[in-house]
Amino acid sequence: SQQGEEDPQALSIQEGENATMNCSYKTSINNLQWYRQNSGRGLVHLILIRSNEREKHSGRLRVTLDTSKKSSSLLITASRAADTASYFCATEGLTGGGNKLTFGTGTQLKVEL
Amino acid sequence: DVKVTQSSRYLVKRTGEKVFLECVQDMDHENMFWYRQDPGLGLRLIYFSYDVKMKEKGDIPEGYSVSREKKERFSLILESASTNQTSMYLCASSLPGDYGYTFGSGTRLTVV
């Protein structure tokens, strides 16, 4: 079952602009993570935010988490062409063990020169 | 540089064949995972393992089995390949706790 749903499904912006992607999920979580996938490759971990955290930064990335609304957002500031990729949110639930993640369907970001 | 290595980048198999997908990690991670990725469906968990010889079913285990005889290796087995198992297969590993996954580059399997 899909836990996370990203919005929008696709996003096209100009280089230098900010990109915002949203993720909604259904059940209580231990943490939420964001990953990037370049075309046809494996996923790369970007950032993890715990359920008791509200905001986290890493370089040009800013993630927020609102557990009352069961939603998260990923902001990429001053985007570059190299940021073109698919972005996935993933949630670790409170049950099940083994730190298993449930992934959403992803947002395709295209950054144009 | 830490790595998760999947044995094949592309694989073409015939319907009914037994298929082995191998995954090896060099980070001494306890947790290992197999996902499949299909357009419009995102990543779906097939099986995972949090210790040697331990395995747990994910969301879509039907038609698959796994083996973890050594900590560094997690194998996915398609007992009798079918065309609906054509997909991108992704292996990942992680430490226990609040850590992200390290993914392999994926195996694109086509069953004809």
Coordinates of C-alpha atoms in Angstrom, one line a residue:
Chain A
S1 CA 0.0 0.0 0.0
Q2 CA 1.3 3.5 -0.8
Q3 CA 1.8 5.6 2.3
G4 CA 3.0 8.8 0.7
E5 CA 1.6 10.8 -2.1
E6 CA 3.7 13.5 -3.6
D7 CA 2.3 16.7 -5.1
P8 CA 2.7 17.8 -7.8
Q9 CA 3.4 14.8 -10.0
A10 CA 5.6 16.9 -12.2
L11 CA 7.2 20.3 -11.9
S12 CA 9.1 22.4 -14.4
I13 CA 11.0 25.5 -13.3
Q14 CA 13.8 27.8 -14.5
E15 CA 17.3 27.6 -13.1
G16 CA 17.6 29.8 -10.1
E17 CA 14.0 29.5 -9.0
N18 CA 12.9 27.6 -5.9
A19 CA 11.1 24.2 -6.2
T20 CA 8.6 23.0 -3.6
M21 CA 7.3 19.5 -3.4
N22 CA 4.7 18.2 -1.0
C23 CA 4.1 14.8 0.5
S24 CA 1.0 13.5 2.4
Y25 CA 0.9 10.3 4.3
K26 CA -1.8 8.3 6.1
T27 CA -0.6 6.7 9.3
S28 CA 1.6 7.8 12.3
I29 CA 5.3 7.7 11.6
N30 CA 8.7 7.5 13.2
N31 CA 10.4 9.5 10.6
L32 CA 10.0 10.8 7.1
Q33 CA 12.8 10.8 4.5
W34 CA 13.3 12.4 1.0
Y35 CA 15.2 10.7 -1.8
R36 CA 16.3 11.7 -5.3
Q37 CA 16.5 9.5 -8.3
N38 CA 18.2 10.4 -11.5
S39 CA 16.8 8.8 -14.6
G40 CA 17.0 5.0 -14.5
R41 CA 19.3 4.9 -11.5
G42 CA 19.1 4.0 -7.8
L43 CA 17.8 6.4 -5.2
V44 CA 20.0 8.7 -3.2
H45 CA 19.1 9.7 0.4
L46 CA 18.7 13.4 0.9
I47 CA 17.4 14.1 4.3
L48 CA 15.6 12.5 7.3
I49 CA 13.3 14.3 9.6
R50 CA 12.1 12.7 12.8
S51 CA 8.4 12.8 14.0
N52 CA 9.3 15.2 16.8
E53 CA 11.1 17.7 14.5
R54 CA 9.3 20.4 12.5
E55 CA 12.0 21.7 10.2
K56 CA 15.4 20.6 9.0
H57 CA 18.0 22.1 6.6
S58 CA 20.8 20.6 4.6
G59 CA 22.6 22.9 2.1
R60 CA 20.0 24.1 -0.3
L61 CA 17.3 21.7 1.0
R62 CA 14.7 22.6 3.6
V63 CA 12.2 20.0 4.8
T64 CA 9.2 20.7 7.0
L65 CA 7.0 18.2 8.8
D66 CA 3.5 18.7 10.1
T67 CA 2.4 15.6 11.9
S68 CA -1.0 17.0 12.7
K69 CA -1.7 17.3 9.0
K70 CA 0.3 14.2 8.1
S71 CA 2.3 16.2 5.5
S72 CA 5.8 17.3 4.6
S73 CA 7.3 19.6 2.1
L74 CA 10.7 19.7 0.4
L75 CA 12.1 23.0 -0.7
I76 CA 15.1 23.2 -3.0
T77 CA 16.4 26.8 -3.2
A78 CA 18.2 28.4 -6.1
S79 CA 17.7 25.3 -8.3
R80 CA 20.2 24.1 -10.8
A81 CA 19.9 22.0 -14.0
A82 CA 21.6 19.2 -12.1
D83 CA 18.6 19.1 -9.7
T84 CA 16.6 17.6 -12.5
A85 CA 15.4 14.3 -11.1
S86 CA 12.5 12.5 -9.5
Y87 CA 12.0 13.1 -5.8
F88 CA 10.4 10.6 -3.4
C89 CA 9.2 10.9 0.1
A90 CA 9.3 7.8 2.3
T91 CA 7.9 7.1 5.7
E92 CA 8.9 4.7 8.5
G93 CA 5.8 3.6 10.3
L94 CA 5.6 3.0 14.1
T95 CA 5.0 -0.8 13.6
G96 CA 6.5 -3.6 11.5
G97 CA 10.1 -3.3 12.6
G98 CA 13.2 -3.5 10.5
N99 CA 13.1 0.3 9.7
K100 CA 11.1 -0.5 6.5
L101 CA 10.1 2.5 4.4
T102 CA 7.0 3.1 2.4
F103 CA 7.6 5.3 -0.6
G104 CA 5.3 7.6 -2.5
T105 CA 5.0 7.8 -6.3
G106 CA 7.4 10.7 -6.7
T107 CA 7.6 14.2 -8.2
Q108 CA 9.4 14.7 -11.4
L109 CA 11.4 17.9 -11.3
K110 CA 12.8 19.5 -14.5
V111 CA 15.0 22.5 -14.1
E112 CA 15.5 24.3 -17.4
L113 CA 18.4 26.7 -18.3
Chain B
D1 CA 33.0 5.0 -0.9
V2 CA 30.3 2.8 0.6
K3 CA 28.4 0.7 -1.8
V4 CA 25.4 -1.5 -2.6
T5 CA 26.2 -3.5 -5.6
Q6 CA 23.6 -5.3 -7.7
S7 CA 25.0 -8.0 -9.9
S8 CA 23.3 -7.1 -13.2
R9 CA 22.2 -3.8 -14.6
Y10 CA 20.0 -5.4 -17.3
L11 CA 18.6 -8.9 -17.4
V12 CA 16.3 -10.7 -19.9
K13 CA 14.8 -14.0 -18.9
R14 CA 12.1 -16.3 -20.3
T15 CA 8.8 -17.0 -18.7
G16 CA 9.1 -19.9 -16.2
E17 CA 12.8 -19.5 -15.6
K18 CA 14.1 -19.3 -12.0
V19 CA 15.8 -15.9 -11.6
F20 CA 18.4 -14.9 -9.0
L21 CA 19.0 -11.2 -8.3
E22 CA 22.1 -10.6 -6.1
C23 CA 22.8 -7.7 -3.9
V24 CA 26.0 -7.1 -1.9
Q25 CA 26.8 -4.3 0.5
D26 CA 30.1 -3.4 2.1
M27 CA 28.9 -1.2 4.9
D28 CA 28.2 -3.9 7.6
H29 CA 24.5 -2.9 7.6
E30 CA 22.0 -5.1 9.4
N31 CA 19.0 -4.2 7.3
M32 CA 18.6 -5.1 3.7
F33 CA 15.6 -4.6 1.4
W34 CA 14.3 -5.5 -2.0
Y35 CA 11.9 -3.1 -3.8
R36 CA 10.4 -3.1 -7.3
Q37 CA 9.7 0.1 -9.1
D38 CA 7.0 0.5 -11.7
P39 CA 5.7 3.6 -13.5
G40 CA 2.9 5.2 -11.6
L41 CA 3.2 2.9 -8.7
G42 CA 6.4 4.1 -7.1
L43 CA 8.5 1.7 -5.1
R44 CA 6.9 -1.3 -3.5
L45 CA 8.6 -3.5 -0.8
I46 CA 9.0 -7.1 -1.7
Y47 CA 11.0 -8.5 1.2
F48 CA 13.3 -7.2 3.9
S49 CA 15.8 -8.7 6.3
Y50 CA 17.1 -7.2 9.6
D51 CA 19.6 -9.9 10.4
V52 CA 21.4 -12.9 8.8
K53 CA 19.0 -15.7 8.1
M54 CA 16.0 -13.4 9.0
K55 CA 13.5 -12.4 6.4
E56 CA 10.1 -10.6 6.5
K57 CA 7.5 -10.2 3.8
G58 CA 6.9 -6.8 2.5
D59 CA 3.8 -5.6 0.7
I60 CA 4.1 -7.7 -2.5
P61 CA 6.0 -11.0 -1.7
E62 CA 3.9 -13.3 -3.9
G63 CA 6.1 -15.0 -6.6
Y64 CA 9.3 -14.1 -4.8
S65 CA 11.5 -15.5 -2.1
V66 CA 14.8 -14.3 -0.6
S67 CA 17.9 -15.6 1.0
R68 CA 20.3 -14.0 3.5
E69 CA 23.0 -16.5 4.4
K70 CA 25.7 -13.8 5.0
K71 CA 25.3 -10.3 6.4
E72 CA 26.6 -8.6 3.3
R73 CA 24.5 -10.5 0.7
F74 CA 20.7 -10.5 0.1
S75 CA 19.4 -12.4 -2.8
L76 CA 16.0 -12.1 -4.4
I77 CA 14.6 -15.2 -6.2
L78 CA 11.8 -15.3 -8.7
E79 CA 10.8 -19.0 -8.5
S80 CA 9.1 -19.0 -11.9
A81 CA 9.4 -15.8 -13.8
S82 CA 6.3 -14.3 -15.3
T83 CA 5.8 -11.3 -17.6
N84 CA 4.2 -9.3 -14.8
Q85 CA 7.5 -9.4 -13.0
T86 CA 9.1 -7.3 -15.6
S87 CA 10.3 -4.3 -13.6
M88 CA 13.1 -2.3 -12.1
Y89 CA 14.4 -4.1 -9.0
L90 CA 16.2 -2.0 -6.3
C91 CA 18.2 -3.3 -3.4
A92 CA 18.9 -1.1 -0.4
S93 CA 20.6 -1.4 3.0
S94 CA 20.6 0.6 6.2
L95 CA 21.7 0.6 9.8
P96 CA 19.1 0.1 12.4
G97 CA 17.6 3.3 13.8
D98 CA 17.0 6.7 12.2
Y99 CA 19.2 6.3 9.2
G100 CA 18.6 6.6 5.5
Y101 CA 18.9 3.8 3.0
T102 CA 21.8 3.3 0.6
F103 CA 20.5 2.0 -2.7
G104 CA 22.1 0.0 -5.5
S105 CA 21.9 1.1 -9.1
G106 CA 19.0 -1.2 -9.8
T107 CA 18.4 -4.2 -12.1
R108 CA 16.1 -3.8 -15.0
L109 CA 14.5 -7.2 -15.5
T110 CA 12.5 -8.1 -18.6
V111 CA 10.6 -11.4 -18.7
V112 CA 9.7 -12.5 -22.2

